[in-house]
Protein backbone atom coordinates (compact mmCIF):
# COMPACT_ATOMS: atom_id res chain seq x y z
CA UNK A 1 0.00 0.00 0.00
CA UNK A 2 1.29 3.43 -0.92
CA UNK A 3 1.49 6.08 1.79
CA UNK A 4 0.24 8.62 -0.72
CA UNK A 5 -3.02 6.78 -1.35
CA UNK A 6 -4.49 5.33 1.80
CA UNK A 7 -7.80 3.46 2.17
CA UNK A 8 -10.82 5.75 2.54
CA UNK A 9 -13.88 5.38 4.76
CA UNK A 10 -17.43 5.96 3.61
CA UNK A 11 -17.53 9.25 5.53
CA UNK A 12 -14.40 10.47 3.71
CA UNK A 13 -15.76 9.48 0.29
CA UNK A 14 -19.04 11.31 0.98
CA UNK A 15 -17.07 14.43 1.96
CA UNK A 16 -15.03 14.18 -1.25
CA UNK A 17 -18.17 13.86 -3.36
CA UNK A 18 -19.82 16.84 -1.64
CA UNK A 19 -16.66 18.90 -2.20
CA UNK A 20 -16.72 17.93 -5.89
CA UNK A 21 -20.30 19.18 -6.20
CA UNK A 22 -22.14 15.87 -6.08
CA UNK A 23 -25.56 15.44 -4.48
CA UNK A 24 -27.00 12.36 -2.86
CA UNK A 25 -29.75 10.59 -4.81
CA UNK A 26 -31.96 8.61 -2.46
CA UNK A 27 -32.60 4.94 -3.19
CA UNK A 28 -34.70 2.37 -1.41
CA UNK A 29 -33.88 -1.23 -0.62
CA UNK A 30 -30.15 -1.27 -1.31
CA UNK A 31 -26.91 -0.61 0.57
CA UNK A 32 -25.52 1.19 -2.48
CA UNK A 33 -25.71 4.98 -2.55
CA UNK A 34 -25.72 7.04 -5.71
CA UNK A 35 -24.25 10.51 -5.88
CA UNK A 36 -24.86 12.62 -9.00
CA UNK A 37 -23.53 15.80 -10.61
CA UNK A 38 -24.64 17.44 -13.81
CA UNK A 39 -22.50 20.27 -15.15
CA UNK A 40 -21.02 21.64 -18.37
CA UNK A 41 -18.81 18.52 -18.68
CA UNK A 42 -21.81 16.20 -18.53
CA UNK A 43 -23.65 13.89 -16.16
CA UNK A 44 -21.66 11.92 -13.59
CA UNK A 45 -22.91 9.23 -11.22
CA UNK A 46 -20.83 7.64 -8.48
CA UNK A 47 -22.02 4.51 -6.68
CA UNK A 48 -20.67 3.72 -3.22
CA UNK A 49 -21.33 0.70 -1.03
CA UNK A 50 -20.59 1.72 2.56
CA UNK A 51 -20.55 -1.83 4.02
CA UNK A 52 -17.45 -2.46 1.87
CA UNK A 53 -15.40 0.20 3.69
CA UNK A 54 -12.56 0.89 4.06
CA UNK A 55 -12.39 1.11 0.30
CA UNK A 56 -9.54 -0.56 -1.60
CA UNK A 57 -7.44 1.27 -4.16
CA UNK A 58 -9.32 -0.47 -6.99
CA UNK A 59 -12.67 0.78 -5.68
CA UNK A 60 -11.29 4.28 -5.09
CA UNK A 61 -9.92 4.39 -8.65
CA UNK A 62 -13.31 3.29 -9.95
CA UNK A 63 -15.15 5.98 -7.95
CA UNK A 64 -12.71 8.65 -9.16
CA UNK A 65 -13.29 7.55 -12.77
CA UNK A 66 -17.07 7.63 -12.25
CA UNK A 67 -16.67 11.16 -10.84
CA UNK A 68 -14.72 12.29 -13.91
CA UNK A 69 -11.54 13.14 -11.99
CA UNK A 70 -8.13 11.59 -11.49
CA UNK A 71 -7.32 9.64 -8.36
CA UNK A 72 -5.03 12.50 -7.30
CA UNK A 73 -7.87 15.04 -7.72
CA UNK A 74 -10.23 12.70 -5.84
CA UNK A 75 -7.91 12.56 -2.81
CA UNK A 76 -7.21 16.32 -3.01
CA UNK A 77 -10.95 17.04 -2.75
CA UNK A 78 -10.94 15.58 0.77
CA UNK A 79 -9.11 18.66 2.05
CA UNK A 80 -11.08 21.36 0.21
Steps between C-alpha positions, in 0.01 A plus 500: 500500500629843408520765771375754249174316437353355815169313537198729537194463722145558385490829692813622318364401158172683569697812598704475179186468289335798672816706444494403131142625469316169512158457660356192662225323305279302735436133427290243678582140579873496431824566688639680195481879493499706184647847483439711188633818339389664180714783366648637178721188469200268515316269737699303757375231737708341774381187680635421846434198719574602859504145646810437285705766682784569537517522124785333310710683244312326217165625631638850559637511144161390370316769700744767379442390139122508552540853641695613193818585692841345550581305813729786606216754458264266688732486803570876480126572526501354852683808628303770316 
